[in-house]
PDB file of C-alpha atoms and ligand atoms in Angstrom:
ATOM      1  CA  MET A   1       0.000   0.000   0.000  1.00  0.00           C
ATOM      2  CA  VAL A   2       1.289   3.475  -0.828  1.00  0.00           C
ATOM      3  CA  GLU A   3       1.647   5.638   2.263  1.00  0.00           C
ATOM      4  CA  PRO A   4      -0.456   8.817   2.044  1.00  0.00           C
ATOM      5  CA  LEU A   5       1.570  11.980   1.532  1.00  0.00           C
ATOM      6  CA  ARG A   6       2.103  13.763   4.850  1.00  0.00           C
ATOM      7  CA  SER A   7       1.547  17.491   5.115  1.00  0.00           C
ATOM      8  CA  PHE A   8       4.486  19.693   6.094  1.00  0.00           C
ATOM      9  CA  GLU A   9       2.726  20.486   9.367  1.00  0.00           C
ATOM     10  CA  GLU A  10       2.508  16.767  10.160  1.00  0.00           C
ATOM     11  CA  MET A  11       6.205  16.335   9.372  1.00  0.00           C
ATOM     12  CA  TYR A  12       7.310  19.264  11.536  1.00  0.00           C
ATOM     13  CA  ALA A  13       5.063  18.092  14.388  1.00  0.00           C
ATOM     14  CA  ALA A  14       6.304  14.491  14.130  1.00  0.00           C
ATOM     15  CA  ALA A  15       9.950  15.624  14.244  1.00  0.00           C
ATOM     16  CA  GLY A  16       9.454  17.127  17.714  1.00  0.00           C
ATOM     17  CA  ASP A  17      12.819  18.328  18.992  1.00  0.00           C
ATOM     18  CA  ASP A  18      14.705  16.194  16.482  1.00  0.00           C
ATOM     19  CA  LEU A  19      14.773  18.927  13.856  1.00  0.00           C
ATOM     20  CA  ALA A  20      17.671  17.319  12.010  1.00  0.00           C
ATOM     21  CA  ALA A  21      15.277  14.463  11.160  1.00  0.00           C
ATOM     22  CA  LEU A  22      13.582  16.729   8.615  1.00  0.00           C
ATOM     23  CA  PRO A  23      15.250  15.886   5.291  1.00  0.00           C
ATOM     24  CA  TRP A  24      15.520  19.518   4.139  1.00  0.00           C
ATOM     25  CA  ALA A  25      16.607  20.980   7.488  1.00  0.00           C
ATOM     26  CA  ASN A  26      20.310  21.900   7.497  1.00  0.00           C
ATOM     27  CA  LEU A  27      19.979  24.092  10.600  1.00  0.00           C
ATOM     28  CA  LYS A  28      22.218  26.648   8.929  1.00  0.00           C
ATOM     29  CA  PRO A  29      21.719  29.172   6.120  1.00  0.00           C
ATOM     30  CA  PHE A  30      21.618  27.703   2.622  1.00  0.00           C
ATOM     31  CA  PRO A  31      25.283  27.839   1.426  1.00  0.00           C
ATOM     32  CA  PRO A  32      24.572  29.087  -2.155  1.00  0.00           C
ATOM     33  CA  LEU A  33      22.542  31.972  -0.693  1.00  0.00           C
ATOM     34  CA  VAL A  34      25.382  32.852   1.676  1.00  0.00           C
ATOM     35  CA  GLU A  35      27.858  32.765  -1.227  1.00  0.00           C
ATOM     36  CA  TRP A  36      25.647  35.026  -3.320  1.00  0.00           C
ATOM     37  CA  LEU A  37      25.217  37.484  -0.446  1.00  0.00           C
ATOM     38  CA  ASP A  38      28.984  37.510   0.108  1.00  0.00           C
ATOM     39  CA  ASP A  39      29.551  38.247  -3.590  1.00  0.00           C
ATOM     40  CA  ARG A  40      26.858  40.871  -3.948  1.00  0.00           C
ATOM     41  CA  GLY A  41      27.869  42.590  -0.717  1.00  0.00           C
ATOM     42  CA  ALA A  42      26.108  45.896  -0.280  1.00  0.00           C
ATOM     43  CA  GLY A  43      24.612  45.754  -3.780  1.00  0.00           C
ATOM     44  CA  VAL A  44      21.234  44.591  -2.480  1.00  0.00           C
ATOM     45  CA  ASP A  45      19.488  45.824   0.648  1.00  0.00           C
ATOM     46  CA  GLY A  46      16.135  46.892   2.027  1.00  0.00           C
ATOM     47  CA  ALA A  47      13.071  44.756   2.705  1.00  0.00           C
ATOM     48  CA  ALA A  48      13.395  41.000   2.215  1.00  0.00           C
ATOM     49  CA  LEU A  49      10.846  38.182   2.213  1.00  0.00           C
ATOM     50  CA  VAL A  50      11.634  34.498   2.720  1.00  0.00           C
ATOM     51  CA  ILE A  51       9.110  32.121   1.156  1.00  0.00           C
ATOM     52  CA  GLY A  52       8.471  28.817   3.002  1.00  0.00           C
ATOM     53  CA  SER A  53      10.990  29.818   5.655  1.00  0.00           C
ATOM     54  CA  GLY A  54      11.133  26.410   7.356  1.00  0.00           C
ATOM     55  CA  LEU A  55      13.219  26.679  10.521  1.00  0.00           C
ATOM     56  CA  GLY A  56      14.322  30.249   9.866  1.00  0.00           C
ATOM     57  CA  ASP A  57      18.047  29.997   9.115  1.00  0.00           C
ATOM     58  CA  ASP A  58      17.915  31.902   5.809  1.00  0.00           C
ATOM     59  CA  ALA A  59      15.713  34.645   7.252  1.00  0.00           C
ATOM     60  CA  GLU A  60      18.108  35.053  10.183  1.00  0.00           C
ATOM     61  CA  GLU A  61      21.082  35.275   7.813  1.00  0.00           C
ATOM     62  CA  LEU A  62      19.396  38.091   5.892  1.00  0.00           C
ATOM     63  CA  ALA A  63      18.520  39.912   9.128  1.00  0.00           C
ATOM     64  CA  ARG A  64      22.121  39.531  10.321  1.00  0.00           C
ATOM     65  CA  ARG A  65      23.206  41.291   7.129  1.00  0.00           C
ATOM     66  CA  GLY A  66      20.929  44.250   7.736  1.00  0.00           C
ATOM     67  CA  PHE A  67      17.824  43.420   5.714  1.00  0.00           C
ATOM     68  CA  GLU A  68      14.429  44.179   7.209  1.00  0.00           C
ATOM     69  CA  VAL A  69      13.063  40.654   6.968  1.00  0.00           C
ATOM     70  CA  SER A  70       9.607  39.098   6.805  1.00  0.00           C
ATOM     71  CA  ALA A  71       9.327  35.333   6.540  1.00  0.00           C
ATOM     72  CA  PHE A  72       6.451  32.897   6.428  1.00  0.00           C
ATOM     73  CA  ASP A  73       5.635  29.234   6.376  1.00  0.00           C
ATOM     74  CA  VAL A  74       2.361  27.366   6.091  1.00  0.00           C
ATOM     75  CA  SER A  75       3.290  25.181   9.060  1.00  0.00           C
ATOM     76  CA  PRO A  76       2.470  26.683  12.486  1.00  0.00           C
ATOM     77  CA  THR A  77       4.888  24.234  14.096  1.00  0.00           C
ATOM     78  CA  ALA A  78       7.731  25.386  11.819  1.00  0.00           C
ATOM     79  CA  ILE A  79       7.102  28.995  12.832  1.00  0.00           C
ATOM     80  CA  GLU A  80       6.865  28.022  16.512  1.00  0.00           C
ATOM     81  CA  ARG A  81      10.177  26.116  16.339  1.00  0.00           C
ATOM     82  CA  THR A  82      11.770  29.062  14.524  1.00  0.00           C
ATOM     83  CA  ARG A  83      10.701  31.480  17.246  1.00  0.00           C
ATOM     84  CA  GLU A  84      12.071  29.090  19.884  1.00  0.00           C
ATOM     85  CA  ARG A  85      15.381  28.826  18.030  1.00  0.00           C
ATOM     86  CA  PHE A  86      15.764  32.588  17.543  1.00  0.00           C
ATOM     87  CA  PRO A  87      14.053  34.250  20.525  1.00  0.00           C
ATOM     88  CA  ASP A  88      15.768  37.612  19.955  1.00  0.00           C
ATOM     89  CA  SER A  89      15.114  37.705  16.243  1.00  0.00           C
ATOM     90  CA  THR A  90      14.209  40.921  14.447  1.00  0.00           C
ATOM     91  CA  VAL A  91      12.499  38.921  11.672  1.00  0.00           C
ATOM     92  CA  GLU A  92       8.731  39.222  11.353  1.00  0.00           C
ATOM     93  CA  TYR A  93       7.710  35.549  11.188  1.00  0.00           C
ATOM     94  CA  ARG A  94       4.167  34.640  10.154  1.00  0.00           C
ATOM     95  CA  VAL A  95       2.109  31.553   9.493  1.00  0.00           C
ATOM     96  CA  ALA A  96       0.839  32.137   5.960  1.00  0.00           C
ATOM     97  CA  ASP A  97      -0.073  30.195   2.854  1.00  0.00           C
ATOM     98  CA  LEU A  98       1.754  31.101  -0.334  1.00  0.00           C
ATOM     99  CA  LEU A  99      -1.546  30.693  -2.148  1.00  0.00           C
ATOM    100  CA  ASP A 100      -3.237  33.298   0.038  1.00  0.00           C
ATOM    101  CA  LEU A 101      -0.682  35.978   0.909  1.00  0.00           C
ATOM    102  CA  PRO A 102      -1.395  39.209   2.823  1.00  0.00           C
ATOM    103  CA  ALA A 103      -2.366  42.003   0.418  1.00  0.00           C
ATOM    104  CA  GLU A 104       0.223  44.353   1.939  1.00  0.00           C
ATOM    105  CA  TRP A 105       3.041  42.139   0.628  1.00  0.00           C
ATOM    106  CA  ARG A 106       2.099  42.885  -2.989  1.00  0.00           C
ATOM    107  CA  GLU A 107       5.203  44.218  -4.845  1.00  0.00           C
ATOM    108  CA  ARG A 108       6.705  45.218  -1.499  1.00  0.00           C
ATOM    109  CA  PHE A 109      10.091  43.461  -1.243  1.00  0.00           C
ATOM    110  CA  ASP A 110      13.509  44.436  -2.616  1.00  0.00           C
ATOM    111  CA  LEU A 111      14.692  40.846  -2.249  1.00  0.00           C
ATOM    112  CA  VAL A 112      12.538  37.709  -2.204  1.00  0.00           C
ATOM    113  CA  VAL A 113      14.203  34.390  -1.402  1.00  0.00           C
ATOM    114  CA  GLU A 114      12.591  31.171  -2.593  1.00  0.00           C
ATOM    115  CA  ILE A 115      14.414  27.945  -1.793  1.00  0.00           C
ATOM    116  CA  ARG A 116      12.748  24.565  -2.446  1.00  0.00           C
ATOM    117  CA  THR A 117       9.151  25.588  -1.736  1.00  0.00           C
ATOM    118  CA  LEU A 118       7.805  25.518  -5.309  1.00  0.00           C
ATOM    119  CA  GLN A 119       9.084  21.981  -5.788  1.00  0.00           C
ATOM    120  CA  SER A 120       7.241  20.916  -2.642  1.00  0.00           C
ATOM    121  CA  LEU A 121       3.858  22.026  -3.925  1.00  0.00           C
ATOM    122  CA  PRO A 122       1.402  19.861  -5.851  1.00  0.00           C
ATOM    123  CA  ILE A 123       1.645  20.363  -9.617  1.00  0.00           C
ATOM    124  CA  ALA A 124      -1.882  21.804  -9.721  1.00  0.00           C
ATOM    125  CA  ASP A 125      -0.813  24.698  -7.460  1.00  0.00           C
ATOM    126  CA  ARG A 126       2.431  25.610  -9.248  1.00  0.00           C
ATOM    127  CA  LYS A 127       1.156  28.326 -11.548  1.00  0.00           C
ATOM    128  CA  ALA A 128      -0.672  30.158  -8.759  1.00  0.00           C
ATOM    129  CA  ALA A 129       2.304  29.708  -6.438  1.00  0.00           C
ATOM    130  CA  ALA A 130       4.849  31.065  -8.936  1.00  0.00           C
ATOM    131  CA  THR A 131       2.542  34.002  -9.688  1.00  0.00           C
ATOM    132  CA  ALA A 132       2.207  34.694  -5.954  1.00  0.00           C
ATOM    133  CA  ILE A 133       5.994  34.616  -5.442  1.00  0.00           C
ATOM    134  CA  ALA A 134       6.558  36.995  -8.360  1.00  0.00           C
ATOM    135  CA  GLY A 135       3.819  39.270  -7.005  1.00  0.00           C
ATOM    136  CA  THR A 136       5.795  40.031  -3.837  1.00  0.00           C
ATOM    137  CA  VAL A 137       8.812  41.487  -5.712  1.00  0.00           C
ATOM    138  CA  ALA A 138       8.935  45.300  -5.753  1.00  0.00           C
ATOM    139  CA  PRO A 139       9.505  47.186  -9.019  1.00  0.00           C
ATOM    140  CA  GLY A 140      13.238  46.832  -9.677  1.00  0.00           C
ATOM    141  CA  GLY A 141      13.509  44.202  -6.910  1.00  0.00           C
ATOM    142  CA  LEU A 142      15.049  40.740  -7.122  1.00  0.00           C
ATOM    143  CA  LEU A 143      13.860  37.190  -6.672  1.00  0.00           C
ATOM    144  CA  TRP A 144      16.599  34.759  -5.588  1.00  0.00           C
ATOM    145  CA  LEU A 145      15.517  31.263  -6.560  1.00  0.00           C
ATOM    146  CA  HIS A 146      16.803  27.766  -5.984  1.00  0.00           C
ATOM    147  CA  ALA A 147      14.880  24.654  -7.010  1.00  0.00           C
ATOM    148  CA  LEU A 148      15.197  21.144  -8.262  1.00  0.00           C
ATOM    149  CA  GLY A 149      14.282  21.036 -11.948  1.00  0.00           C
ATOM    150  CA  ARG A 150      13.521  18.549 -14.683  1.00  0.00           C
ATOM    151  CA  GLU A 151      12.683  18.693 -18.356  1.00  0.00           C
ATOM    152  CA  GLU A 152       9.800  16.309 -18.545  1.00  0.00           C
ATOM    153  CA  ARG A 153       6.297  17.357 -17.700  1.00  0.00           C
ATOM    154  CA  SER A 154       5.468  14.076 -15.970  1.00  0.00           C
ATOM    155  CA  PRO A 155       6.071  14.505 -12.256  1.00  0.00           C
ATOM    156  CA  ARG A 156       7.823  11.976 -10.071  1.00  0.00           C
ATOM    157  CA  ASP A 157       5.502  10.062  -7.806  1.00  0.00           C
ATOM    158  CA  THR A 158       7.132  11.243  -4.582  1.00  0.00           C
ATOM    159  CA  ARG A 159       7.801  14.718  -3.225  1.00  0.00           C
ATOM    160  CA  PRO A 160       9.802  16.752  -4.188  1.00  0.00           C
ATOM    161  CA  TRP A 161       8.267  17.175  -7.607  1.00  0.00           C
ATOM    162  CA  PRO A 162      10.937  19.050  -9.600  1.00  0.00           C
ATOM    163  CA  VAL A 163       9.827  22.181 -11.386  1.00  0.00           C
ATOM    164  CA  THR A 164       9.696  22.363 -15.167  1.00  0.00           C
ATOM    165  CA  PRO A 165      10.841  25.222 -17.435  1.00  0.00           C
ATOM    166  CA  GLN A 166       7.174  25.863 -18.249  1.00  0.00           C
ATOM    167  CA  GLU A 167       6.396  26.374 -14.572  1.00  0.00           C
ATOM    168  CA  LEU A 168       9.311  28.772 -14.140  1.00  0.00           C
ATOM    169  CA  ALA A 169       8.189  30.671 -17.236  1.00  0.00           C
ATOM    170  CA  VAL A 170       5.224  31.833 -15.131  1.00  0.00           C
ATOM    171  CA  LEU A 171       7.671  34.074 -13.254  1.00  0.00           C
ATOM    172  CA  GLU A 172       8.553  35.832 -16.503  1.00  0.00           C
ATOM    173  CA  ALA A 173       4.915  36.140 -17.502  1.00  0.00           C
ATOM    174  CA  ALA A 174       4.374  37.868 -14.147  1.00  0.00           C
ATOM    175  CA  GLY A 175       6.875  40.616 -15.006  1.00  0.00           C
ATOM    176  CA  LEU A 176      10.252  39.214 -13.899  1.00  0.00           C
ATOM    177  CA  ARG A 177      13.342  38.731 -16.098  1.00  0.00           C
ATOM    178  CA  TRP A 178      16.257  36.385 -15.484  1.00  0.00           C
ATOM    179  CA  GLU A 179      19.438  38.258 -14.581  1.00  0.00           C
ATOM    180  CA  SER A 180      21.442  35.175 -13.789  1.00  0.00           C
ATOM    181  CA  HIS A 181      20.447  31.594 -14.451  1.00  0.00           C
ATOM    182  CA  ARG A 182      22.331  28.355 -14.049  1.00  0.00           C
ATOM    183  CA  GLU A 183      21.432  24.705 -14.190  1.00  0.00           C
ATOM    184  CA  ASP A 184      23.686  22.079 -12.617  1.00  0.00           C
ATOM    185  CA  LEU A 185      23.104  18.432 -13.280  1.00  0.00           C
ATOM    186  CA  PHE A 186      22.033  16.822 -10.033  1.00  0.00           C
ATOM    187  CA  ASP A 187      21.173  13.235 -10.837  1.00  0.00           C
ATOM    188  CA  ALA A 188      20.180  11.571 -14.143  1.00  0.00           C
ATOM    189  CA  ASP A 189      17.513  13.852 -15.632  1.00  0.00           C
ATOM    190  CA  LEU A 190      17.362  16.099 -12.560  1.00  0.00           C
ATOM    191  CA  TYR A 191      19.175  19.401 -12.206  1.00  0.00           C
ATOM    192  CA  GLU A 192      19.362  22.271  -9.764  1.00  0.00           C
ATOM    193  CA  VAL A 193      18.065  25.576 -11.076  1.00  0.00           C
ATOM    194  CA  ALA A 194      19.513  28.674  -9.458  1.00  0.00           C
ATOM    195  CA  GLY A 195      19.352  32.294 -10.351  1.00  0.00           C
ATOM    196  CA  THR A 196      17.982  35.754  -9.866  1.00  0.00           C
ATOM    197  CA  LEU A 197      15.090  37.464 -11.590  1.00  0.00           C
ATOM    198  CA  ARG A 198      14.348  41.176 -11.535  1.00  0.00           C
ATOM    199  CA  ARG A 199      10.941  42.852 -11.775  1.00  0.00           C
ATOM    200  CA  VAL A 200      11.014  44.868 -14.995  1.00  0.00           C
ATOM    201  CA  ARG A 201       7.328  45.711 -15.249  1.00  0.00           C
TER     202      ARG A 201
HETATM  203  C1  SAM B   1      11.341  21.545   1.446  1.00  0.00           C
HETATM  204  S1  SAM B   1      10.904  22.690   2.679  1.00  0.00           S
HETATM  205  C2  SAM B   1      12.125  23.960   2.404  1.00  0.00           C
HETATM  206  C3  SAM B   1      12.234  24.891   3.580  1.00  0.00           C
HETATM  207  C4  SAM B   1      13.277  25.994   3.409  1.00  0.00           C
HETATM  208  N1  SAM B   1      12.912  26.911   2.335  1.00  0.00           N
HETATM  209  C5  SAM B   1      14.636  25.379   3.157  1.00  0.00           C
HETATM  210  O1  SAM B   1      15.136  25.461   2.027  1.00  0.00           O
HETATM  211  O2  SAM B   1      15.179  24.787   4.110  1.00  0.00           O
HETATM  212  C6  SAM B   1       9.450  23.465   2.005  1.00  0.00           C
HETATM  213  C7  SAM B   1       8.844  24.461   2.983  1.00  0.00           C
HETATM  214  O3  SAM B   1       7.724  25.086   2.346  1.00  0.00           O
HETATM  215  C8  SAM B   1       6.667  25.151   3.284  1.00  0.00           C
HETATM  216  N2  SAM B   1       5.425  25.206   2.518  1.00  0.00           N
HETATM  217  C9  SAM B   1       4.831  24.219   1.812  1.00  0.00           C
HETATM  218  N3  SAM B   1       3.698  24.650   1.243  1.00  0.00           N
HETATM  219  C10 SAM B   1       3.577  25.963   1.575  1.00  0.00           C
HETATM  220  C11 SAM B   1       2.607  26.963   1.305  1.00  0.00           C
HETATM  221  N4  SAM B   1       1.521  26.698   0.565  1.00  0.00           N
HETATM  222  N5  SAM B   1       2.784  28.189   1.813  1.00  0.00           N
HETATM  223  C12 SAM B   1       3.885  28.468   2.590  1.00  0.00           C
HETATM  224  N6  SAM B   1       4.834  27.561   2.888  1.00  0.00           N
HETATM  225  C13 SAM B   1       4.686  26.319   2.391  1.00  0.00           C
HETATM  226  C14 SAM B   1       6.815  23.912   4.119  1.00  0.00           C
HETATM  227  O4  SAM B   1       6.143  23.957   5.349  1.00  0.00           O
HETATM  228  C15 SAM B   1       8.330  23.823   4.253  1.00  0.00           C
HETATM  229  O5  SAM B   1       8.800  24.527   5.373  1.00  0.00           O
END
């Protein structure tokens, strides 16, 4: 029998204090994001939003570097754990659903960081999710993206479901343009997509 897919909330709750048991939880900022921030230095600043912020490490890294950071996750337990981990944080953490974001976040952020959330969402929600992510980027602002990708439209039968070029094209349709874009082969027909997109209209 195939085990039913567990929600993220169920996974965070089941992990309890054993946060390292969560397959995506590194308990440190995502190294490619840190590298990019080191390279870009003071070139980007202002208000930042972290999509699907998990246990908060990337949001904290941005706050440490002087960004005014908002971050959200659909899982209340993830946000609770994050607040426990970083009790003195300046980040505004919220429980929120990417598919139903607060209206005040519309085109508000100079930097939006999306790491491995899109690929976690059911295929049917991808277009709306990518549109919602793009919608938070301010005019002239940047989206920093990292995802697992694949060419074929047919999804794998287990999560994560890598994103396709057609799904990422939604970001461009929503007014963003790639400024940097790289694809690194990950495994067989899978690759990692990384890059930045700027709002041009
Ligand atoms: C694979 S984890 C990645 C977490 C974090 N971005 C990282 O790279 O460590 C995907 C995250 O997206 C969150 N998530 C899934 N669906 C979401 C939704 N509809 N709205 C907001 N967050 C969501 C999950 O709770 C989870 O924390």
